[in-house]
PDB file of C-alpha atoms in Angstrom:
ATOM      1  CA  MET T   1     148.172 158.018  53.883  1.00  0.00           C
ATOM      2  CA  GLU T   2     146.209 154.987  55.127  1.00  0.00           C
ATOM      3  CA  LEU T   3     142.840 154.350  53.500  1.00  0.00           C
ATOM      4  CA  THR T   4     140.045 153.715  55.998  1.00  0.00           C
ATOM      5  CA  VAL T   5     137.156 151.567  54.816  1.00  0.00           C
ATOM      6  CA  LYS T   6     133.879 151.578  56.720  1.00  0.00           C
ATOM      7  CA  LEU T   7     132.395 148.079  56.650  1.00  0.00           C
ATOM      8  CA  GLN T   8     128.775 147.136  56.926  1.00  0.00           C
ATOM      9  CA  VAL T   9     127.952 145.098  60.024  1.00  0.00           C
ATOM     10  CA  PHE T  10     127.089 141.510  59.145  1.00  0.00           C
ATOM     11  CA  GLU T  11     125.393 139.014  61.425  1.00  0.00           C
ATOM     12  CA  GLY T  12     127.607 136.161  60.273  1.00  0.00           C
ATOM     13  CA  PRO T  13     129.520 134.679  57.340  1.00  0.00           C
ATOM     14  CA  LEU T  14     126.336 133.580  55.568  1.00  0.00           C
ATOM     15  CA  ASP T  15     124.976 137.117  55.862  1.00  0.00           C
ATOM     16  CA  LEU T  16     128.142 138.453  54.227  1.00  0.00           C
ATOM     17  CA  LEU T  17     127.893 135.872  51.423  1.00  0.00           C
ATOM     18  CA  LEU T  18     124.270 136.810  50.728  1.00  0.00           C
ATOM     19  CA  HIS T  19     125.306 140.465  50.587  1.00  0.00           C
ATOM     20  CA  LEU T  20     128.011 139.686  48.024  1.00  0.00           C
ATOM     21  CA  LEU T  21     125.603 137.635  45.886  1.00  0.00           C
ATOM     22  CA  GLU T  22     123.008 140.415  45.914  1.00  0.00           C
ATOM     23  CA  LYS T  23     125.660 143.049  45.240  1.00  0.00           C
ATOM     24  CA  ASN T  24     126.972 141.142  42.226  1.00  0.00           C
ATOM     25  CA  LYS T  25     123.455 140.160  41.137  1.00  0.00           C
ATOM     26  CA  VAL T  26     124.352 136.518  40.612  1.00  0.00           C
ATOM     27  CA  ASN T  27     122.196 133.398  40.733  1.00  0.00           C
ATOM     28  CA  ILE T  28     122.441 131.662  44.110  1.00  0.00           C
ATOM     29  CA  TYR T  29     122.304 128.274  42.336  1.00  0.00           C
ATOM     30  CA  ASP T  30     125.308 129.157  40.145  1.00  0.00           C
ATOM     31  CA  ILE T  31     127.754 130.990  42.403  1.00  0.00           C
ATOM     32  CA  PRO T  32     130.894 132.328  40.647  1.00  0.00           C
ATOM     33  CA  ILE T  33     133.015 130.870  43.409  1.00  0.00           C
ATOM     34  CA  VAL T  34     136.322 132.431  42.327  1.00  0.00           C
ATOM     35  CA  GLU T  35     135.015 136.002  42.231  1.00  0.00           C
ATOM     36  CA  ILE T  36     132.934 135.648  45.410  1.00  0.00           C
ATOM     37  CA  THR T  37     135.840 134.079  47.315  1.00  0.00           C
ATOM     38  CA  ASN T  38     138.165 136.948  46.358  1.00  0.00           C
ATOM     39  CA  GLN T  39     135.610 139.543  47.451  1.00  0.00           C
ATOM     40  CA  TYR T  40     134.923 137.643  50.679  1.00  0.00           C
ATOM     41  CA  LEU T  41     138.639 137.534  51.548  1.00  0.00           C
ATOM     42  CA  ALA T  42     138.892 141.258  50.804  1.00  0.00           C
ATOM     43  CA  TYR T  43     136.111 141.963  53.283  1.00  0.00           C
ATOM     44  CA  ILE T  44     137.521 139.916  56.121  1.00  0.00           C
ATOM     45  CA  SER T  45     140.974 141.406  55.605  1.00  0.00           C
ATOM     46  CA  GLU T  46     139.399 144.711  56.725  1.00  0.00           C
ATOM     47  CA  MET T  47     137.938 143.055  59.822  1.00  0.00           C
ATOM     48  CA  LYS T  48     141.222 142.197  61.553  1.00  0.00           C
ATOM     49  CA  ARG T  49     140.542 144.578  64.423  1.00  0.00           C
ATOM     50  CA  GLN T  50     137.191 142.965  65.246  1.00  0.00           C
ATOM     51  CA  ASP T  51     136.557 140.490  68.050  1.00  0.00           C
ATOM     52  CA  LEU T  52     138.498 137.275  67.414  1.00  0.00           C
ATOM     53  CA  ASN T  53     135.513 135.140  68.442  1.00  0.00           C
ATOM     54  CA  ILE T  54     133.481 136.742  65.655  1.00  0.00           C
ATOM     55  CA  MET T  55     136.386 136.629  63.201  1.00  0.00           C
ATOM     56  CA  SER T  56     136.787 132.885  63.714  1.00  0.00           C
ATOM     57  CA  GLU T  57     133.365 132.220  62.143  1.00  0.00           C
ATOM     58  CA  PHE T  58     134.283 134.300  59.077  1.00  0.00           C
ATOM     59  CA  LEU T  59     137.670 132.575  58.777  1.00  0.00           C
ATOM     60  CA  VAL T  60     136.031 129.126  58.835  1.00  0.00           C
ATOM     61  CA  MET T  61     133.785 130.187  55.976  1.00  0.00           C
ATOM     62  CA  ALA T  62     136.799 131.611  54.143  1.00  0.00           C
ATOM     63  CA  ALA T  63     138.518 128.227  54.418  1.00  0.00           C
ATOM     64  CA  THR T  64     135.357 126.562  53.102  1.00  0.00           C
ATOM     65  CA  LEU T  65     135.230 128.900  50.115  1.00  0.00           C
ATOM     66  CA  ILE T  66     138.903 128.311  49.316  1.00  0.00           C
ATOM     67  CA  ASP T  67     138.326 124.547  49.528  1.00  0.00           C
ATOM     68  CA  ILE T  68     135.386 124.780  47.114  1.00  0.00           C
ATOM     69  CA  LYS T  69     137.386 127.044  44.837  1.00  0.00           C
ATOM     70  CA  SER T  70     140.287 124.574  44.689  1.00  0.00           C
ATOM     71  CA  LYS T  71     137.946 121.669  43.893  1.00  0.00           C
ATOM     72  CA  MET T  72     136.362 123.592  41.028  1.00  0.00           C
ATOM     73  CA  LEU T  73     139.700 124.644  39.588  1.00  0.00           C
ATOM     74  CA  LEU T  74     141.028 121.075  39.463  1.00  0.00           C
ATOM     75  CA  PRO T  75     140.681 119.534  35.982  1.00  0.00           C
ATOM     76  CA  LYS T  76     138.313 116.596  35.665  1.00  0.00           C
ATOM     77  CA  GLU T  77     139.435 113.320  34.175  1.00  0.00           C
ATOM     78  CA  GLU T  78     137.657 112.171  31.061  1.00  0.00           C
ATOM     79  CA  ASN T  79     136.540 108.856  32.554  1.00  0.00           C
ATOM     80  CA  GLU T  80     135.629 110.416  35.877  1.00  0.00           C
ATOM     81  CA  GLU T  81     131.989 110.007  36.773  1.00  0.00           C
ATOM     82  CA  GLU T  82     129.936 113.141  37.259  1.00  0.00           C
ATOM     83  CA  GLU T  83     130.359 114.261  40.846  1.00  0.00           C
ATOM     84  CA  GLU T  84     128.140 116.433  42.998  1.00  0.00           C
ATOM     85  CA  ASP T  85     128.688 120.169  42.650  1.00  0.00           C
ATOM     86  CA  PRO T  86     131.082 121.274  45.456  1.00  0.00           C
ATOM     87  CA  ARG T  87     128.876 124.323  45.920  1.00  0.00           C
ATOM     88  CA  ALA T  88     125.714 122.290  46.633  1.00  0.00           C
ATOM     89  CA  GLU T  89     126.064 122.184  50.415  1.00  0.00           C
ATOM     90  CA  LEU T  90     126.906 125.894  50.581  1.00  0.00           C
ATOM     91  CA  VAL T  91     123.918 126.754  48.378  1.00  0.00           C
ATOM     92  CA  GLN T  92     121.614 124.762  50.674  1.00  0.00           C
ATOM     93  CA  LYS T  93     122.895 126.628  53.743  1.00  0.00           C
ATOM     94  CA  LEU T  94     122.478 129.972  51.992  1.00  0.00           C
ATOM     95  CA  LEU T  95     118.889 129.138  51.016  1.00  0.00           C
ATOM     96  CA  GLU T  96     118.023 128.104  54.563  1.00  0.00           C
ATOM     97  CA  TYR T  97     119.671 131.220  56.002  1.00  0.00           C
ATOM     98  CA  LYS T  98     117.836 133.446  53.518  1.00  0.00           C
ATOM     99  CA  MET T  99     114.525 131.835  54.461  1.00  0.00           C
ATOM    100  CA  TYR T 100     115.118 132.372  58.190  1.00  0.00           C
ATOM    101  CA  LYS T 101     116.244 135.934  57.530  1.00  0.00           C
ATOM    102  CA  CYS T 102     113.035 136.699  55.623  1.00  0.00           C
ATOM    103  CA  MET T 103     111.041 135.158  58.454  1.00  0.00           C
ATOM    104  CA  SER T 104     112.849 137.366  60.978  1.00  0.00           C
ATOM    105  CA  TYR T 105     111.941 140.458  58.932  1.00  0.00           C
ATOM    106  CA  GLU T 106     108.317 139.323  58.873  1.00  0.00           C
ATOM    107  CA  LEU T 107     108.293 138.833  62.651  1.00  0.00           C
ATOM    108  CA  LYS T 108     109.923 142.218  63.164  1.00  0.00           C
ATOM    109  CA  ASP T 109     107.259 143.898  61.005  1.00  0.00           C
ATOM    110  CA  ARG T 110     104.535 142.192  63.013  1.00  0.00           C
ATOM    111  CA  GLN T 111     106.152 143.340  66.247  1.00  0.00           C
ATOM    112  CA  ILE T 112     106.221 146.934  64.993  1.00  0.00           C
ATOM    113  CA  GLU T 113     102.578 146.698  63.939  1.00  0.00           C
ATOM    114  CA  ALA T 114     101.647 145.176  67.302  1.00  0.00           C
ATOM    115  CA  GLU T 115     103.182 148.155  69.118  1.00  0.00           C
ATOM    116  CA  ARG T 116     100.586 150.366  67.430  1.00  0.00           C
ATOM    117  CA  VAL T 117      97.683 148.340  68.779  1.00  0.00           C
ATOM    118  CA  LEU T 118      95.990 149.656  71.901  1.00  0.00           C
ATOM    119  CA  PHE T 119      93.887 147.538  74.224  1.00  0.00           C
ATOM    120  CA  LYS T 120      91.123 148.998  76.322  1.00  0.00           C
ATOM    121  CA  VAL T 121      89.540 147.111  79.176  1.00  0.00           C
ATOM    122  CA  PRO T 122      85.743 147.030  78.758  1.00  0.00           C
ATOM    123  CA  THR T 123      84.030 149.640  80.932  1.00  0.00           C
ATOM    124  CA  ILE T 124      80.402 148.675  80.303  1.00  0.00           C
ATOM    125  CA  PRO T 125      78.280 149.174  83.437  1.00  0.00           C
ATOM    126  CA  GLU T 126      77.159 145.975  85.118  1.00  0.00           C
ATOM    127  CA  GLU T 127      73.474 146.861  84.601  1.00  0.00           C
ATOM    128  CA  VAL T 128      73.998 147.281  80.846  1.00  0.00           C
ATOM    129  CA  ARG T 129      76.051 144.068  80.553  1.00  0.00           C
ATOM    130  CA  LYS T 130      73.367 141.984  82.261  1.00  0.00           C
ATOM    131  CA  TYR T 131      70.499 143.493  80.296  1.00  0.00           C
ATOM    132  CA  GLU T 132      68.592 141.051  78.115  1.00  0.00           C
ATOM    133  CA  GLU T 133      65.945 142.155  75.704  1.00  0.00           C
ATOM    134  CA  PRO T 134      62.563 140.891  76.929  1.00  0.00           C
ATOM    135  CA  VAL T 135      60.880 138.224  74.799  1.00  0.00           C
ATOM    136  CA  ASN T 136      57.217 138.528  74.013  1.00  0.00           C
ATOM    137  CA  ILE T 137      56.047 134.914  74.172  1.00  0.00           C
ATOM    138  CA  GLU T 138      52.613 135.668  72.723  1.00  0.00           C
ATOM    139  CA  GLU T 139      54.157 137.386  69.710  1.00  0.00           C
ATOM    140  CA  LEU T 140      56.731 134.588  69.320  1.00  0.00           C
ATOM    141  CA  VAL T 141      54.144 131.781  69.158  1.00  0.00           C
ATOM    142  CA  SER T 142      51.274 133.767  67.708  1.00  0.00           C
ATOM    143  CA  ASP T 143      51.173 131.728  64.490  1.00  0.00           C
ATOM    144  CA  ILE T 144      52.066 128.369  66.055  1.00  0.00           C
ATOM    145  CA  THR T 145      49.344 125.726  66.081  1.00  0.00           C
ATOM    146  CA  LEU T 146      49.205 122.187  67.450  1.00  0.00           C
ATOM    147  CA  LYS T 147      49.502 120.895  63.895  1.00  0.00           C
ATOM    148  CA  LYS T 148      52.731 122.855  63.320  1.00  0.00           C
ATOM    149  CA  LEU T 149      54.174 121.742  66.664  1.00  0.00           C
ATOM    150  CA  ASN T 150      53.382 118.126  65.820  1.00  0.00           C
ATOM    151  CA  ALA T 151      55.085 118.518  62.410  1.00  0.00           C
ATOM    152  CA  ILE T 152      58.194 119.997  64.059  1.00  0.00           C
ATOM    153  CA  PHE T 153      58.275 117.156  66.608  1.00  0.00           C
ATOM    154  CA  LYS T 154      58.010 114.490  63.905  1.00  0.00           C
ATOM    155  CA  SER T 155      60.760 116.173  61.881  1.00  0.00           C
ATOM    156  CA  ILE T 156      63.114 116.146  64.882  1.00  0.00           C
ATOM    157  CA  MET T 157      62.349 112.485  65.656  1.00  0.00           C
ATOM    158  CA  LYS T 158      62.951 111.528  62.031  1.00  0.00           C
ATOM    159  CA  LYS T 159      66.382 113.188  62.113  1.00  0.00           C
ATOM    160  CA  GLN T 160      67.262 111.189  65.216  1.00  0.00           C
ATOM    161  CA  VAL T 161      66.238 107.937  63.492  1.00  0.00           C
ATOM    162  CA  ASP T 162      68.225 108.821  60.360  1.00  0.00           C
ATOM    163  CA  LYS T 163      71.359 109.199  62.481  1.00  0.00           C
ATOM    164  CA  ILE T 164      71.229 105.543  63.544  1.00  0.00           C
ATOM    165  CA  ASP T 165      73.488 103.259  61.526  1.00  0.00           C
ATOM    166  CA  PRO T 166      71.269 100.286  60.503  1.00  0.00           C
ATOM    167  CA  ILE T 167      74.225  97.878  60.619  1.00  0.00           C
ATOM    168  CA  ARG T 168      76.217  99.051  63.651  1.00  0.00           C
ATOM    169  CA  SER T 169      73.052  99.452  65.715  1.00  0.00           C
ATOM    170  CA  GLN T 170      72.665  95.637  65.625  1.00  0.00           C
ATOM    171  CA  PHE T 171      76.082  95.027  67.171  1.00  0.00           C
ATOM    172  CA  GLY T 172      74.880  95.601  70.700  1.00  0.00           C
ATOM    173  CA  LYS T 173      76.792  97.278  73.508  1.00  0.00           C
ATOM    174  CA  ILE T 174      80.453  96.452  74.017  1.00  0.00           C
ATOM    175  CA  GLU T 175      81.286  96.160  77.695  1.00  0.00           C
ATOM    176  CA  LYS T 176      84.593  95.524  79.379  1.00  0.00           C
ATOM    177  CA  GLU T 177      84.788  92.121  81.012  1.00  0.00           C
ATOM    178  CA  GLU T 178      86.230  92.283  84.509  1.00  0.00           C
ATOM    179  CA  VAL T 179      88.249  89.204  85.524  1.00  0.00           C
ATOM    180  CA  SER T 180      90.199  89.405  88.791  1.00  0.00           C
ATOM    181  CA  LEU T 181      93.506  87.571  89.132  1.00  0.00           C
ATOM    182  CA  GLU T 182      92.938  87.103  92.877  1.00  0.00           C
ATOM    183  CA  GLU T 183      89.510  85.537  92.337  1.00  0.00           C
ATOM    184  CA  ARG T 184      90.882  83.279  89.597  1.00  0.00           C
ATOM    185  CA  MET T 185      93.721  82.136  91.929  1.00  0.00           C
ATOM    186  CA  GLU T 186      91.184  81.302  94.647  1.00  0.00           C
ATOM    187  CA  TYR T 187      89.135  79.340  92.099  1.00  0.00           C
ATOM    188  CA  LEU T 188      92.181  77.358  90.897  1.00  0.00           C
ATOM    189  CA  GLU T 189      93.410  76.676  94.424  1.00  0.00           C
ATOM    190  CA  HIS T 190      89.972  75.315  95.339  1.00  0.00           C
ATOM    191  CA  TYR T 191      89.937  73.292  92.100  1.00  0.00           C
ATOM    192  CA  ALA T 192      93.404  71.891  92.930  1.00  0.00           C
ATOM    193  CA  MET T 193      92.187  70.764  96.364  1.00  0.00           C
ATOM    194  CA  LEU T 194      89.512  68.658  94.688  1.00  0.00           C
ATOM    195  CA  HIS T 195      91.608  67.309  91.783  1.00  0.00           C
ATOM    196  CA  ARG T 196      95.048  65.831  92.337  1.00  0.00           C
ATOM    197  CA  ASN T 197      95.833  65.638  88.607  1.00  0.00           C
ATOM    198  CA  PHE T 198      94.183  67.560  85.772  1.00  0.00           C
ATOM    199  CA  SER T 199      94.860  68.712  82.223  1.00  0.00           C
ATOM    200  CA  PHE T 200      96.198  72.173  81.441  1.00  0.00           C
ATOM    201  CA  ARG T 201      94.418  72.204  78.072  1.00  0.00           C
ATOM    202  CA  GLY T 202      91.169  70.963  79.570  1.00  0.00           C
ATOM    203  CA  LEU T 203      91.295  73.656  82.230  1.00  0.00           C
ATOM    204  CA  LEU T 204      91.732  76.449  79.659  1.00  0.00           C
ATOM    205  CA  GLU T 205      89.076  75.030  77.330  1.00  0.00           C
ATOM    206  CA  ALA T 206      86.579  75.207  80.210  1.00  0.00           C
ATOM    207  CA  GLN T 207      86.898  78.990  80.370  1.00  0.00           C
ATOM    208  CA  SER T 208      84.105  81.017  78.779  1.00  0.00           C
ATOM    209  CA  SER T 209      86.088  83.928  77.322  1.00  0.00           C
ATOM    210  CA  LYS T 210      89.507  84.920  76.060  1.00  0.00           C
ATOM    211  CA  MET T 211      90.044  87.174  79.083  1.00  0.00           C
ATOM    212  CA  GLU T 212      89.311  84.268  81.458  1.00  0.00           C
ATOM    213  CA  VAL T 213      91.827  82.108  79.578  1.00  0.00           C
ATOM    214  CA  ILE T 214      94.543  84.769  79.932  1.00  0.00           C
ATOM    215  CA  VAL T 215      93.895  85.406  83.637  1.00  0.00           C
ATOM    216  CA  THR T 216      93.663  81.668  84.343  1.00  0.00           C
ATOM    217  CA  PHE T 217      97.042  81.151  82.696  1.00  0.00           C
ATOM    218  CA  LEU T 218      98.518  83.900  84.888  1.00  0.00           C
ATOM    219  CA  ALA T 219      96.953  82.323  87.960  1.00  0.00           C
ATOM    220  CA  ILE T 220      98.582  78.984  87.081  1.00  0.00           C
ATOM    221  CA  LEU T 221     101.977  80.681  86.922  1.00  0.00           C
ATOM    222  CA  GLU T 222     101.403  82.272  90.339  1.00  0.00           C
ATOM    223  CA  LEU T 223     100.416  78.958  91.921  1.00  0.00           C
ATOM    224  CA  MET T 224     103.529  77.354  90.405  1.00  0.00           C
ATOM    225  CA  LYS T 225     105.690  80.019  92.046  1.00  0.00           C
ATOM    226  CA  THR T 226     104.116  79.334  95.437  1.00  0.00           C
ATOM    227  CA  GLY T 227     104.610  75.555  95.010  1.00  0.00           C
ATOM    228  CA  LYS T 228     100.916  74.669  95.212  1.00  0.00           C
ATOM    229  CA  ILE T 229     100.924  72.972  91.806  1.00  0.00           C
ATOM    230  CA  PHE T 230     103.514  71.214  89.672  1.00  0.00           C
ATOM    231  CA  ILE T 231     103.412  70.880  85.874  1.00  0.00           C
ATOM    232  CA  SER T 232     105.018  68.295  83.613  1.00  0.00           C
ATOM    233  CA  GLN T 233     105.081  67.348  79.922  1.00  0.00           C
ATOM    234  CA  GLU T 234     106.450  64.040  78.660  1.00  0.00           C
ATOM    235  CA  ASN T 235     106.948  64.996  75.017  1.00  0.00           C
ATOM    236  CA  ILE T 236     106.929  68.184  72.969  1.00  0.00           C
ATOM    237  CA  PHE T 237     103.409  69.218  71.893  1.00  0.00           C
ATOM    238  CA  ASP T 238     101.847  66.780  74.399  1.00  0.00           C
ATOM    239  CA  ASP T 239      99.253  68.094  76.808  1.00  0.00           C
ATOM    240  CA  ILE T 240     100.668  69.678  79.955  1.00  0.00           C
ATOM    241  CA  LEU T 241      99.706  67.807  83.113  1.00  0.00           C
ATOM    242  CA  ILE T 242      99.126  69.655  86.368  1.00  0.00           C
ATOM    243  CA  GLU T 243      99.698  67.928  89.679  1.00  0.00           C
ATOM    244  CA  SER T 244      98.146  69.432  92.802  1.00  0.00           C
ATOM    245  CA  LYS T 245     100.249  69.665  95.974  1.00  0.00           C
ATOM    246  CA  VAL T 246      97.309  70.767  98.102  1.00  0.00           C
ATOM    247  CA  ALA T 247      94.781  68.094  97.143  1.00  0.00           C
ATOM    248  CA  ALA T 248      93.052  66.393 100.044  1.00  0.00           C
TER     249      ALA T 248
END
């Protein structure tokens, strides 16, 4: 007579491993790999009639367990350096799976609790919703005098002064300097009409700000591309000379 065993439904190989560890009441950091592997193989031997796509995941884990088991059964050489525990990677996966499983239970409990919550759309009449309790101005300012108002005003002004940073307030206002490339090109082209030869360094030193220097340099490159100026340098580190092709 054939013995029929009813198996618990597991969500995956890690779920089955966690079940075996809890059933045997063993420490997850010190898995008795031989015993757990034998029990795992016994379980999957009863799952032969299940879907092969599902069985493949369990068989991969079975191969992993057998591999770990074989590594732990091999004798270690005396001079062999201490190696990492073959179970370390499996333990890490089990811990992560257990964490996600606990989180799923927590989410499921919250979902069940949320189903018990009822929401009611407010049905307050418009007249009631817009009602505002009248304010009696005379009663509100009955004990207010000009002296008290002046004291309140001075207190507010003092707080505003205290907020000012005595150092940063002296820095002044930082404003963005607008320098147009088109305007700078017009300026250089006009300058080149009046000067047949001029110094690159002298031209940049005549600019009043860093932004003007950058835009002027870009304008020089644009005029070079259009052939309106030509640059040359006799030796390295010498000043760059600019020759105008549009000078009168």
